[in-house]
Amino acid sequence: MELEWLIFGAVVFTALFLDLFVFHRNPHKISLKEALLLSAFWIALGLAFGVFVYFDRGYNRAVEYFTGYLLEKALSLDNIFVFILIFSYFKIPEEYRHKVLFWGVLGAIVFRAIFIFAGLELIKHFHWVVYIFGVILIVSAIKLLTTEEKEFHPEQTLVYRIAKRFIPLRPHNGDGRFFIKEGGRLYATPMFLALVFVESSDIMFAIDSVPAILAISKDPFVVYTSNIFAILGLRSLYFAAAGILPLFHYLHYGLSFILGFIGVKMLISEFYKIPVEVSLLLIGSAIFLSVVASLVVKKKESNNA
């Protein structure tokens, strides 16, 4: 294993260890201030690793890393809304939500590795897969614009029905445990079901995000590290959501543009390669403009009110 992979693993392991056993050793409700500070920490860590990539692999790979990081960070913001619905539906106490998200992120680290390296191998051996990925992204962009928000009914999903059929359930949270033992029998709690839905939602989002980031770089190290550092701070960002949700009112327009652009980039890659600097500029501009538009509209609504 190369030294850079060992460094990456050590950084992630240390950060997760501190997060679980130091910062959140005792379950508690995370305040907005704490959530923003933790978000700043994870963002700083991700950007610092980008500097490491620059010195280790050079300018081009560093630009790819920062582009992939920004892309994945933008796409993963959509997960926040899903998390809110999941925790609300299963009535998970606020002091235990960090625990669910922590183990959810560990699962995401594993699943993203599988999807990313499988995608790279597919592209390596079957180049035409690039066009399939491009079409998937364009279809996702269109769906993001045209699909109306729907109510969350997990009991209607296949995941819920399978879990309920094979795992005995209890309706209480068991003091923050995923499983409890009653009468010599093991039961799952709503905490476990929430974790299952967090994991399944990440898998669904990976269908968009993994092909998108593979359009930015084919370097496994750059693709995987930028992806993981982007989602590591998602938990802290969730707890800051109450204060920053107004900034995301028009986010779906920006995300739709990003997915559509990346899809087109993949479809024309055989004839014209869009410079990664252009991709970085367009992705950053789409996020910035969607946030500005949200703030402007919110201010006008406040003035009218």
PDB file of C-alpha atoms in Angstrom:
ATOM      1  CA  MET A   1       0.000   0.000   0.000  1.00  0.00           C
ATOM      2  CA  GLU A   2       1.360   3.416  -0.930  1.00  0.00           C
ATOM      3  CA  LEU A   3       2.303   5.887   1.770  1.00  0.00           C
ATOM      4  CA  GLU A   4      -0.347   8.396   0.692  1.00  0.00           C
ATOM      5  CA  TRP A   5      -3.116   5.849   1.296  1.00  0.00           C
ATOM      6  CA  LEU A   6      -1.714   5.171   4.765  1.00  0.00           C
ATOM      7  CA  ILE A   7      -1.676   8.913   5.504  1.00  0.00           C
ATOM      8  CA  PHE A   8      -5.270   9.249   4.322  1.00  0.00           C
ATOM      9  CA  GLY A   9      -6.381   6.305   6.452  1.00  0.00           C
ATOM     10  CA  ALA A  10      -4.568   7.639   9.513  1.00  0.00           C
ATOM     11  CA  VAL A  11      -6.130  11.105   9.140  1.00  0.00           C
ATOM     12  CA  VAL A  12      -9.661   9.740   8.730  1.00  0.00           C
ATOM     13  CA  PHE A  13      -9.293   7.201  11.561  1.00  0.00           C
ATOM     14  CA  THR A  14      -7.904   9.812  13.959  1.00  0.00           C
ATOM     15  CA  ALA A  15     -10.605  12.348  13.095  1.00  0.00           C
ATOM     16  CA  LEU A  16     -13.412   9.787  13.513  1.00  0.00           C
ATOM     17  CA  PHE A  17     -11.917   8.547  16.792  1.00  0.00           C
ATOM     18  CA  LEU A  18     -11.832  12.094  18.181  1.00  0.00           C
ATOM     19  CA  ASP A  19     -15.343  12.744  16.914  1.00  0.00           C
ATOM     20  CA  LEU A  20     -16.896   9.700  18.594  1.00  0.00           C
ATOM     21  CA  PHE A  21     -14.813   9.185  21.733  1.00  0.00           C
ATOM     22  CA  VAL A  22     -13.789  12.768  22.597  1.00  0.00           C
ATOM     23  CA  PHE A  23     -16.180  15.347  21.145  1.00  0.00           C
ATOM     24  CA  HIS A  24     -19.293  13.156  21.533  1.00  0.00           C
ATOM     25  CA  ARG A  25     -18.285  10.768  24.279  1.00  0.00           C
ATOM     26  CA  ASN A  26     -21.520  11.620  26.094  1.00  0.00           C
ATOM     27  CA  PRO A  27     -24.740  11.776  24.031  1.00  0.00           C
ATOM     28  CA  HIS A  28     -26.126  15.328  23.983  1.00  0.00           C
ATOM     29  CA  LYS A  29     -28.135  17.709  21.868  1.00  0.00           C
ATOM     30  CA  ILE A  30     -25.759  19.464  19.488  1.00  0.00           C
ATOM     31  CA  SER A  31     -26.186  23.230  19.455  1.00  0.00           C
ATOM     32  CA  LEU A  32     -26.005  25.370  16.326  1.00  0.00           C
ATOM     33  CA  LYS A  33     -22.696  26.852  17.502  1.00  0.00           C
ATOM     34  CA  GLU A  34     -21.149  23.422  18.066  1.00  0.00           C
ATOM     35  CA  ALA A  35     -22.457  22.170  14.716  1.00  0.00           C
ATOM     36  CA  LEU A  36     -20.960  25.145  12.860  1.00  0.00           C
ATOM     37  CA  LEU A  37     -17.611  24.729  14.624  1.00  0.00           C
ATOM     38  CA  LEU A  38     -17.506  21.020  13.770  1.00  0.00           C
ATOM     39  CA  SER A  39     -18.501  21.782  10.169  1.00  0.00           C
ATOM     40  CA  ALA A  40     -15.664  24.293   9.951  1.00  0.00           C
ATOM     41  CA  PHE A  41     -13.275  21.663  11.327  1.00  0.00           C
ATOM     42  CA  TRP A  42     -14.254  19.051   8.720  1.00  0.00           C
ATOM     43  CA  ILE A  43     -14.137  21.571   5.875  1.00  0.00           C
ATOM     44  CA  ALA A  44     -10.701  22.766   7.002  1.00  0.00           C
ATOM     45  CA  LEU A  45      -9.528  19.149   7.196  1.00  0.00           C
ATOM     46  CA  GLY A  46     -10.786  18.427   3.684  1.00  0.00           C
ATOM     47  CA  LEU A  47      -9.149  21.544   2.241  1.00  0.00           C
ATOM     48  CA  ALA A  48      -5.890  20.817   4.081  1.00  0.00           C
ATOM     49  CA  PHE A  49      -5.812  17.359   2.534  1.00  0.00           C
ATOM     50  CA  GLY A  50      -6.220  19.022  -0.842  1.00  0.00           C
ATOM     51  CA  VAL A  51      -3.013  20.925  -0.142  1.00  0.00           C
ATOM     52  CA  PHE A  52      -1.353  17.600   0.634  1.00  0.00           C
ATOM     53  CA  VAL A  53      -2.571  16.270  -2.735  1.00  0.00           C
ATOM     54  CA  TYR A  54      -1.014  19.311  -4.428  1.00  0.00           C
ATOM     55  CA  PHE A  55       2.431  18.653  -2.949  1.00  0.00           C
ATOM     56  CA  ASP A  56       2.116  14.893  -3.409  1.00  0.00           C
ATOM     57  CA  ARG A  57       0.633  14.690  -6.921  1.00  0.00           C
ATOM     58  CA  GLY A  58       0.900  18.146  -8.441  1.00  0.00           C
ATOM     59  CA  TYR A  59      -1.354  20.944  -9.668  1.00  0.00           C
ATOM     60  CA  ASN A  60      -3.665  18.967 -11.983  1.00  0.00           C
ATOM     61  CA  ARG A  61      -4.545  16.333  -9.393  1.00  0.00           C
ATOM     62  CA  ALA A  62      -5.067  19.026  -6.739  1.00  0.00           C
ATOM     63  CA  VAL A  63      -7.550  20.864  -8.988  1.00  0.00           C
ATOM     64  CA  GLU A  64      -9.330  17.565  -9.609  1.00  0.00           C
ATOM     65  CA  TYR A  65      -9.457  16.936  -5.859  1.00  0.00           C
ATOM     66  CA  PHE A  66     -10.948  20.348  -5.052  1.00  0.00           C
ATOM     67  CA  THR A  67     -13.433  20.042  -7.927  1.00  0.00           C
ATOM     68  CA  GLY A  68     -14.487  16.575  -6.775  1.00  0.00           C
ATOM     69  CA  TYR A  69     -14.697  17.762  -3.158  1.00  0.00           C
ATOM     70  CA  LEU A  70     -16.907  20.725  -4.069  1.00  0.00           C
ATOM     71  CA  LEU A  71     -19.065  18.570  -6.341  1.00  0.00           C
ATOM     72  CA  GLU A  72     -19.628  15.883  -3.714  1.00  0.00           C
ATOM     73  CA  LYS A  73     -20.203  18.453  -0.969  1.00  0.00           C
ATOM     74  CA  ALA A  74     -22.909  20.127  -3.065  1.00  0.00           C
ATOM     75  CA  LEU A  75     -24.625  16.865  -3.987  1.00  0.00           C
ATOM     76  CA  SER A  76     -24.471  15.540  -0.431  1.00  0.00           C
ATOM     77  CA  LEU A  77     -26.324  18.605   0.869  1.00  0.00           C
ATOM     78  CA  ASP A  78     -29.469  17.038  -0.535  1.00  0.00           C
ATOM     79  CA  ASN A  79     -28.987  14.201   1.976  1.00  0.00           C
ATOM     80  CA  ILE A  80     -29.698  16.635   4.806  1.00  0.00           C
ATOM     81  CA  PHE A  81     -33.352  16.926   3.877  1.00  0.00           C
ATOM     82  CA  VAL A  82     -33.666  13.124   3.806  1.00  0.00           C
ATOM     83  CA  PHE A  83     -32.001  12.824   7.225  1.00  0.00           C
ATOM     84  CA  ILE A  84     -34.471  15.320   8.681  1.00  0.00           C
ATOM     85  CA  LEU A  85     -37.397  13.262   7.381  1.00  0.00           C
ATOM     86  CA  ILE A  86     -35.895   9.976   8.633  1.00  0.00           C
ATOM     87  CA  PHE A  87     -35.249  11.216  12.176  1.00  0.00           C
ATOM     88  CA  SER A  88     -38.621  12.921  12.354  1.00  0.00           C
ATOM     89  CA  TYR A  89     -40.525   9.844  11.186  1.00  0.00           C
ATOM     90  CA  PHE A  90     -38.778   7.428  13.586  1.00  0.00           C
ATOM     91  CA  LYS A  91     -38.858   9.995  16.424  1.00  0.00           C
ATOM     92  CA  ILE A  92     -35.131   9.667  17.169  1.00  0.00           C
ATOM     93  CA  PRO A  93     -34.171  11.869  20.169  1.00  0.00           C
ATOM     94  CA  GLU A  94     -31.752  14.647  19.218  1.00  0.00           C
ATOM     95  CA  GLU A  95     -29.042  13.408  21.573  1.00  0.00           C
ATOM     96  CA  TYR A  96     -28.850  10.074  19.715  1.00  0.00           C
ATOM     97  CA  ARG A  97     -28.927  11.351  16.127  1.00  0.00           C
ATOM     98  CA  HIS A  98     -25.165  11.890  15.970  1.00  0.00           C
ATOM     99  CA  LYS A  99     -24.636   8.209  16.794  1.00  0.00           C
ATOM    100  CA  VAL A 100     -26.852   7.123  13.886  1.00  0.00           C
ATOM    101  CA  LEU A 101     -25.084   9.481  11.485  1.00  0.00           C
ATOM    102  CA  PHE A 102     -21.642   8.406  12.717  1.00  0.00           C
ATOM    103  CA  TRP A 103     -22.242   4.750  11.909  1.00  0.00           C
ATOM    104  CA  GLY A 104     -23.998   5.812   8.739  1.00  0.00           C
ATOM    105  CA  VAL A 105     -20.844   7.584   7.598  1.00  0.00           C
ATOM    106  CA  LEU A 106     -18.745   4.491   8.357  1.00  0.00           C
ATOM    107  CA  GLY A 107     -21.056   2.504   6.119  1.00  0.00           C
ATOM    108  CA  ALA A 108     -20.816   5.195   3.441  1.00  0.00           C
ATOM    109  CA  ILE A 109     -17.009   4.943   3.510  1.00  0.00           C
ATOM    110  CA  VAL A 110     -17.280   1.237   2.669  1.00  0.00           C
ATOM    111  CA  PHE A 111     -20.032   1.517   0.059  1.00  0.00           C
ATOM    112  CA  ARG A 112     -18.426   4.483  -1.696  1.00  0.00           C
ATOM    113  CA  ALA A 113     -15.206   2.485  -2.004  1.00  0.00           C
ATOM    114  CA  ILE A 114     -17.110  -0.371  -3.648  1.00  0.00           C
ATOM    115  CA  PHE A 115     -18.977   1.917  -6.063  1.00  0.00           C
ATOM    116  CA  ILE A 116     -15.980   4.075  -6.972  1.00  0.00           C
ATOM    117  CA  PHE A 117     -13.508   1.273  -7.636  1.00  0.00           C
ATOM    118  CA  ALA A 118     -16.158  -0.785  -9.454  1.00  0.00           C
ATOM    119  CA  GLY A 119     -16.951   2.261 -11.602  1.00  0.00           C
ATOM    120  CA  LEU A 120     -13.288   2.832 -12.394  1.00  0.00           C
ATOM    121  CA  GLU A 121     -12.846  -0.801 -13.401  1.00  0.00           C
ATOM    122  CA  LEU A 122     -15.941  -0.661 -15.613  1.00  0.00           C
ATOM    123  CA  ILE A 123     -14.669   2.451 -17.396  1.00  0.00           C
ATOM    124  CA  LYS A 124     -11.219   0.903 -17.736  1.00  0.00           C
ATOM    125  CA  HIS A 125     -12.502  -2.240 -19.445  1.00  0.00           C
ATOM    126  CA  PHE A 126     -15.695  -0.924 -21.073  1.00  0.00           C
ATOM    127  CA  HIS A 127     -15.244   2.707 -22.106  1.00  0.00           C
ATOM    128  CA  TRP A 128     -18.823   2.948 -23.382  1.00  0.00           C
ATOM    129  CA  VAL A 129     -19.997   2.844 -19.758  1.00  0.00           C
ATOM    130  CA  VAL A 130     -19.053   6.532 -19.673  1.00  0.00           C
ATOM    131  CA  TYR A 131     -22.005   7.292 -21.940  1.00  0.00           C
ATOM    132  CA  ILE A 132     -24.370   5.329 -19.705  1.00  0.00           C
ATOM    133  CA  PHE A 133     -23.141   7.344 -16.714  1.00  0.00           C
ATOM    134  CA  GLY A 134     -23.654  10.543 -18.697  1.00  0.00           C
ATOM    135  CA  VAL A 135     -27.250   9.636 -19.532  1.00  0.00           C
ATOM    136  CA  ILE A 136     -27.942   8.706 -15.894  1.00  0.00           C
ATOM    137  CA  LEU A 137     -26.745  12.128 -14.752  1.00  0.00           C
ATOM    138  CA  ILE A 138     -28.802  14.013 -17.351  1.00  0.00           C
ATOM    139  CA  VAL A 139     -31.929  12.024 -16.431  1.00  0.00           C
ATOM    140  CA  SER A 140     -31.239  12.760 -12.739  1.00  0.00           C
ATOM    141  CA  ALA A 141     -30.881  16.468 -13.541  1.00  0.00           C
ATOM    142  CA  ILE A 142     -34.249  16.506 -15.302  1.00  0.00           C
ATOM    143  CA  LYS A 143     -35.933  14.573 -12.476  1.00  0.00           C
ATOM    144  CA  LEU A 144     -34.528  17.013  -9.929  1.00  0.00           C
ATOM    145  CA  LEU A 145     -36.223  19.880 -11.759  1.00  0.00           C
ATOM    146  CA  THR A 146     -39.537  18.215 -12.519  1.00  0.00           C
ATOM    147  CA  THR A 147     -40.209  15.949  -9.526  1.00  0.00           C
ATOM    148  CA  GLU A 148     -42.317  17.532  -6.819  1.00  0.00           C
ATOM    149  CA  GLU A 149     -41.486  16.926  -3.165  1.00  0.00           C
ATOM    150  CA  LYS A 150     -43.349  13.975  -1.749  1.00  0.00           C
ATOM    151  CA  GLU A 151     -44.194  12.972   1.792  1.00  0.00           C
ATOM    152  CA  PHE A 152     -41.901  10.454   3.457  1.00  0.00           C
ATOM    153  CA  HIS A 153     -43.529   7.047   3.985  1.00  0.00           C
ATOM    154  CA  PRO A 154     -40.809   4.509   4.823  1.00  0.00           C
ATOM    155  CA  GLU A 155     -43.368   1.837   5.665  1.00  0.00           C
ATOM    156  CA  GLN A 156     -44.172   1.704   1.938  1.00  0.00           C
ATOM    157  CA  THR A 157     -40.571   0.998   0.941  1.00  0.00           C
ATOM    158  CA  LEU A 158     -38.971  -2.370   0.204  1.00  0.00           C
ATOM    159  CA  VAL A 159     -36.228  -1.666   2.767  1.00  0.00           C
ATOM    160  CA  TYR A 160     -38.753  -1.271   5.574  1.00  0.00           C
ATOM    161  CA  ARG A 161     -40.743  -4.361   4.613  1.00  0.00           C
ATOM    162  CA  ILE A 162     -37.614  -6.529   4.481  1.00  0.00           C
ATOM    163  CA  ALA A 163     -36.364  -5.216   7.834  1.00  0.00           C
ATOM    164  CA  LYS A 164     -39.743  -5.750   9.475  1.00  0.00           C
ATOM    165  CA  ARG A 165     -40.039  -9.268   8.077  1.00  0.00           C
ATOM    166  CA  PHE A 166     -36.631 -10.569   9.141  1.00  0.00           C
ATOM    167  CA  ILE A 167     -35.872  -8.494  12.252  1.00  0.00           C
ATOM    168  CA  PRO A 168     -38.224  -8.333  15.279  1.00  0.00           C
ATOM    169  CA  LEU A 169     -38.865  -4.686  16.141  1.00  0.00           C
ATOM    170  CA  ARG A 170     -39.616  -2.732  19.286  1.00  0.00           C
ATOM    171  CA  PRO A 171     -41.122   0.790  19.131  1.00  0.00           C
ATOM    172  CA  HIS A 172     -38.824   2.402  21.726  1.00  0.00           C
ATOM    173  CA  ASN A 173     -35.225   3.608  21.277  1.00  0.00           C
ATOM    174  CA  GLY A 174     -33.678   1.536  24.062  1.00  0.00           C
ATOM    175  CA  ASP A 175     -31.612   4.405  25.506  1.00  0.00           C
ATOM    176  CA  GLY A 176     -29.764   4.970  22.251  1.00  0.00           C
ATOM    177  CA  ARG A 177     -29.128   1.308  21.413  1.00  0.00           C
ATOM    178  CA  PHE A 178     -29.657  -0.257  17.994  1.00  0.00           C
ATOM    179  CA  PHE A 179     -30.692  -3.578  19.533  1.00  0.00           C
ATOM    180  CA  ILE A 180     -32.219  -4.585  22.843  1.00  0.00           C
ATOM    181  CA  LYS A 181     -32.721  -7.966  24.489  1.00  0.00           C
ATOM    182  CA  GLU A 182     -36.060  -8.882  26.000  1.00  0.00           C
ATOM    183  CA  GLY A 183     -36.993 -12.311  27.252  1.00  0.00           C
ATOM    184  CA  GLY A 184     -33.834 -13.808  25.827  1.00  0.00           C
ATOM    185  CA  ARG A 185     -34.693 -12.525  22.337  1.00  0.00           C
ATOM    186  CA  LEU A 186     -32.956  -9.788  20.342  1.00  0.00           C
ATOM    187  CA  TYR A 187     -35.047  -6.910  18.971  1.00  0.00           C
ATOM    188  CA  ALA A 188     -34.180  -3.977  16.714  1.00  0.00           C
ATOM    189  CA  THR A 189     -35.139  -0.443  17.765  1.00  0.00           C
ATOM    190  CA  PRO A 190     -36.177   2.587  15.671  1.00  0.00           C
ATOM    191  CA  MET A 191     -32.510   3.645  15.981  1.00  0.00           C
ATOM    192  CA  PHE A 192     -31.542   0.649  13.852  1.00  0.00           C
ATOM    193  CA  LEU A 193     -34.267   1.331  11.288  1.00  0.00           C
ATOM    194  CA  ALA A 194     -33.129   4.953  11.039  1.00  0.00           C
ATOM    195  CA  LEU A 195     -29.564   3.724  10.434  1.00  0.00           C
ATOM    196  CA  VAL A 196     -30.787   1.358   7.703  1.00  0.00           C
ATOM    197  CA  PHE A 197     -32.567   4.228   5.949  1.00  0.00           C
ATOM    198  CA  VAL A 198     -29.556   6.542   6.308  1.00  0.00           C
ATOM    199  CA  GLU A 199     -27.396   3.872   4.649  1.00  0.00           C
ATOM    200  CA  SER A 200     -29.919   3.132   1.901  1.00  0.00           C
ATOM    201  CA  SER A 201     -30.350   6.841   1.154  1.00  0.00           C
ATOM    202  CA  ASP A 202     -26.580   7.210   0.775  1.00  0.00           C
ATOM    203  CA  ILE A 203     -26.541   4.284  -1.655  1.00  0.00           C
ATOM    204  CA  MET A 204     -29.267   5.983  -3.703  1.00  0.00           C
ATOM    205  CA  PHE A 205     -27.389   9.282  -3.741  1.00  0.00           C
ATOM    206  CA  ALA A 206     -24.210   7.461  -4.752  1.00  0.00           C
ATOM    207  CA  ILE A 207     -25.917   6.502  -8.022  1.00  0.00           C
ATOM    208  CA  ASP A 208     -25.649  10.185  -8.995  1.00  0.00           C
ATOM    209  CA  SER A 209     -22.544  11.317  -7.159  1.00  0.00           C
ATOM    210  CA  VAL A 210     -20.151   8.487  -8.086  1.00  0.00           C
ATOM    211  CA  PRO A 211     -20.623   8.784 -11.884  1.00  0.00           C
ATOM    212  CA  ALA A 212     -20.381  12.566 -11.498  1.00  0.00           C
ATOM    213  CA  ILE A 213     -17.043  12.494  -9.712  1.00  0.00           C
ATOM    214  CA  LEU A 214     -15.668   9.910 -12.154  1.00  0.00           C
ATOM    215  CA  ALA A 215     -16.203  12.544 -14.843  1.00  0.00           C
ATOM    216  CA  ILE A 216     -13.811  14.823 -12.961  1.00  0.00           C
ATOM    217  CA  SER A 217     -10.928  12.398 -12.387  1.00  0.00           C
ATOM    218  CA  LYS A 218      -9.933   8.801 -13.046  1.00  0.00           C
ATOM    219  CA  ASP A 219      -7.288   8.800 -10.302  1.00  0.00           C
ATOM    220  CA  PRO A 220      -8.600   6.397  -7.600  1.00  0.00           C
ATOM    221  CA  PHE A 221      -6.822   8.271  -4.813  1.00  0.00           C
ATOM    222  CA  VAL A 222      -8.196  11.664  -5.845  1.00  0.00           C
ATOM    223  CA  VAL A 223     -11.712  10.364  -6.473  1.00  0.00           C
ATOM    224  CA  TYR A 224     -12.043   8.428  -3.217  1.00  0.00           C
ATOM    225  CA  THR A 225     -10.383  10.900  -0.847  1.00  0.00           C
ATOM    226  CA  SER A 226     -12.305  13.921  -2.167  1.00  0.00           C
ATOM    227  CA  ASN A 227     -15.527  11.921  -1.910  1.00  0.00           C
ATOM    228  CA  ILE A 228     -14.914  10.779   1.662  1.00  0.00           C
ATOM    229  CA  PHE A 229     -13.750  14.145   3.014  1.00  0.00           C
ATOM    230  CA  ALA A 230     -16.852  15.765   1.512  1.00  0.00           C
ATOM    231  CA  ILE A 231     -19.273  13.403   3.275  1.00  0.00           C
ATOM    232  CA  LEU A 232     -17.383  13.270   6.594  1.00  0.00           C
ATOM    233  CA  GLY A 233     -18.655  16.727   7.529  1.00  0.00           C
ATOM    234  CA  LEU A 234     -22.217  15.954   6.501  1.00  0.00           C
ATOM    235  CA  ARG A 235     -23.217  14.963  10.050  1.00  0.00           C
ATOM    236  CA  SER A 236     -22.178  18.305  11.526  1.00  0.00           C
ATOM    237  CA  LEU A 237     -23.852  20.119   8.657  1.00  0.00           C
ATOM    238  CA  TYR A 238     -27.084  18.283   9.434  1.00  0.00           C
ATOM    239  CA  PHE A 239     -27.145  19.715  12.959  1.00  0.00           C
ATOM    240  CA  ALA A 240     -26.625  23.205  11.547  1.00  0.00           C
ATOM    241  CA  ALA A 241     -29.462  22.644   9.091  1.00  0.00           C
ATOM    242  CA  ALA A 242     -32.080  24.519  11.122  1.00  0.00           C
ATOM    243  CA  GLY A 243     -30.043  27.699  10.791  1.00  0.00           C
ATOM    244  CA  ILE A 244     -28.992  27.318   7.153  1.00  0.00           C
ATOM    245  CA  LEU A 245     -31.994  25.673   5.465  1.00  0.00           C
ATOM    246  CA  PRO A 246     -33.136  29.020   3.987  1.00  0.00           C
ATOM    247  CA  LEU A 247     -29.868  29.073   2.008  1.00  0.00           C
ATOM    248  CA  PHE A 248     -30.914  25.887   0.211  1.00  0.00           C
ATOM    249  CA  HIS A 249     -34.327  27.005  -1.071  1.00  0.00           C
ATOM    250  CA  TYR A 250     -33.140  27.079  -4.692  1.00  0.00           C
ATOM    251  CA  LEU A 251     -30.337  24.560  -4.283  1.00  0.00           C
ATOM    252  CA  HIS A 252     -32.084  22.003  -6.504  1.00  0.00           C
ATOM    253  CA  TYR A 253     -31.697  24.347  -9.479  1.00  0.00           C
ATOM    254  CA  GLY A 254     -27.953  24.542  -8.908  1.00  0.00           C
ATOM    255  CA  LEU A 255     -27.672  20.775  -8.385  1.00  0.00           C
ATOM    256  CA  SER A 256     -29.709  20.119 -11.528  1.00  0.00           C
ATOM    257  CA  PHE A 257     -27.366  22.322 -13.559  1.00  0.00           C
ATOM    258  CA  ILE A 258     -24.318  20.571 -12.067  1.00  0.00           C
ATOM    259  CA  LEU A 259     -25.634  17.077 -12.824  1.00  0.00           C
ATOM    260  CA  GLY A 260     -26.639  18.111 -16.351  1.00  0.00           C
ATOM    261  CA  PHE A 261     -23.271  19.723 -17.016  1.00  0.00           C
ATOM    262  CA  ILE A 262     -21.328  16.703 -15.761  1.00  0.00           C
ATOM    263  CA  GLY A 263     -23.567  14.419 -17.826  1.00  0.00           C
ATOM    264  CA  VAL A 264     -22.850  16.408 -20.998  1.00  0.00           C
ATOM    265  CA  LYS A 265     -19.158  16.463 -20.085  1.00  0.00           C
ATOM    266  CA  MET A 266     -19.141  12.655 -20.028  1.00  0.00           C
ATOM    267  CA  LEU A 267     -21.099  12.321 -23.280  1.00  0.00           C
ATOM    268  CA  ILE A 268     -18.709  14.582 -25.237  1.00  0.00           C
ATOM    269  CA  SER A 269     -15.531  13.379 -23.518  1.00  0.00           C
ATOM    270  CA  GLU A 270     -14.499  11.376 -26.605  1.00  0.00           C
ATOM    271  CA  PHE A 271     -14.586  14.496 -28.792  1.00  0.00           C
ATOM    272  CA  TYR A 272     -13.748  17.336 -26.402  1.00  0.00           C
ATOM    273  CA  LYS A 273     -12.375  17.304 -22.883  1.00  0.00           C
ATOM    274  CA  ILE A 274     -13.631  20.224 -20.806  1.00  0.00           C
ATOM    275  CA  PRO A 275     -10.724  21.520 -18.659  1.00  0.00           C
ATOM    276  CA  VAL A 276     -11.110  20.624 -15.006  1.00  0.00           C
ATOM    277  CA  GLU A 277     -10.615  24.314 -14.094  1.00  0.00           C
ATOM    278  CA  VAL A 278     -13.774  25.128 -16.085  1.00  0.00           C
ATOM    279  CA  SER A 279     -15.652  22.398 -14.236  1.00  0.00           C
ATOM    280  CA  LEU A 280     -14.494  23.800 -10.889  1.00  0.00           C
ATOM    281  CA  LEU A 281     -15.585  27.315 -11.884  1.00  0.00           C
ATOM    282  CA  LEU A 282     -19.016  26.236 -13.139  1.00  0.00           C
ATOM    283  CA  ILE A 283     -19.772  24.014 -10.148  1.00  0.00           C
ATOM    284  CA  GLY A 284     -18.738  26.733  -7.696  1.00  0.00           C
ATOM    285  CA  SER A 285     -20.757  29.355  -9.607  1.00  0.00           C
ATOM    286  CA  ALA A 286     -23.877  27.165  -9.661  1.00  0.00           C
ATOM    287  CA  ILE A 287     -23.761  26.683  -5.894  1.00  0.00           C
ATOM    288  CA  PHE A 288     -23.025  30.372  -5.262  1.00  0.00           C
ATOM    289  CA  LEU A 289     -25.817  31.645  -7.516  1.00  0.00           C
ATOM    290  CA  SER A 290     -28.399  29.237  -6.078  1.00  0.00           C
ATOM    291  CA  VAL A 291     -27.556  30.410  -2.543  1.00  0.00           C
ATOM    292  CA  VAL A 292     -27.650  34.097  -3.568  1.00  0.00           C
ATOM    293  CA  ALA A 293     -30.997  33.595  -5.317  1.00  0.00           C
ATOM    294  CA  SER A 294     -32.375  31.932  -2.170  1.00  0.00           C
ATOM    295  CA  LEU A 295     -31.236  34.834   0.016  1.00  0.00           C
ATOM    296  CA  VAL A 296     -32.653  37.469  -2.351  1.00  0.00           C
ATOM    297  CA  VAL A 297     -36.044  35.763  -2.616  1.00  0.00           C
ATOM    298  CA  LYS A 298     -36.194  35.236   1.165  1.00  0.00           C
ATOM    299  CA  LYS A 299     -35.437  38.921   1.748  1.00  0.00           C
ATOM    300  CA  LYS A 300     -38.165  39.986  -0.673  1.00  0.00           C
ATOM    301  CA  GLU A 301     -40.664  37.646   0.999  1.00  0.00           C
ATOM    302  CA  SER A 302     -39.734  39.085   4.398  1.00  0.00           C
ATOM    303  CA  ASN A 303     -40.179  42.656   3.133  1.00  0.00           C
ATOM    304  CA  ASN A 304     -43.554  41.828   1.586  1.00  0.00           C
ATOM    305  CA  ALA A 305     -44.661  40.142   4.794  1.00  0.00           C
TER     306      ALA A 305
END
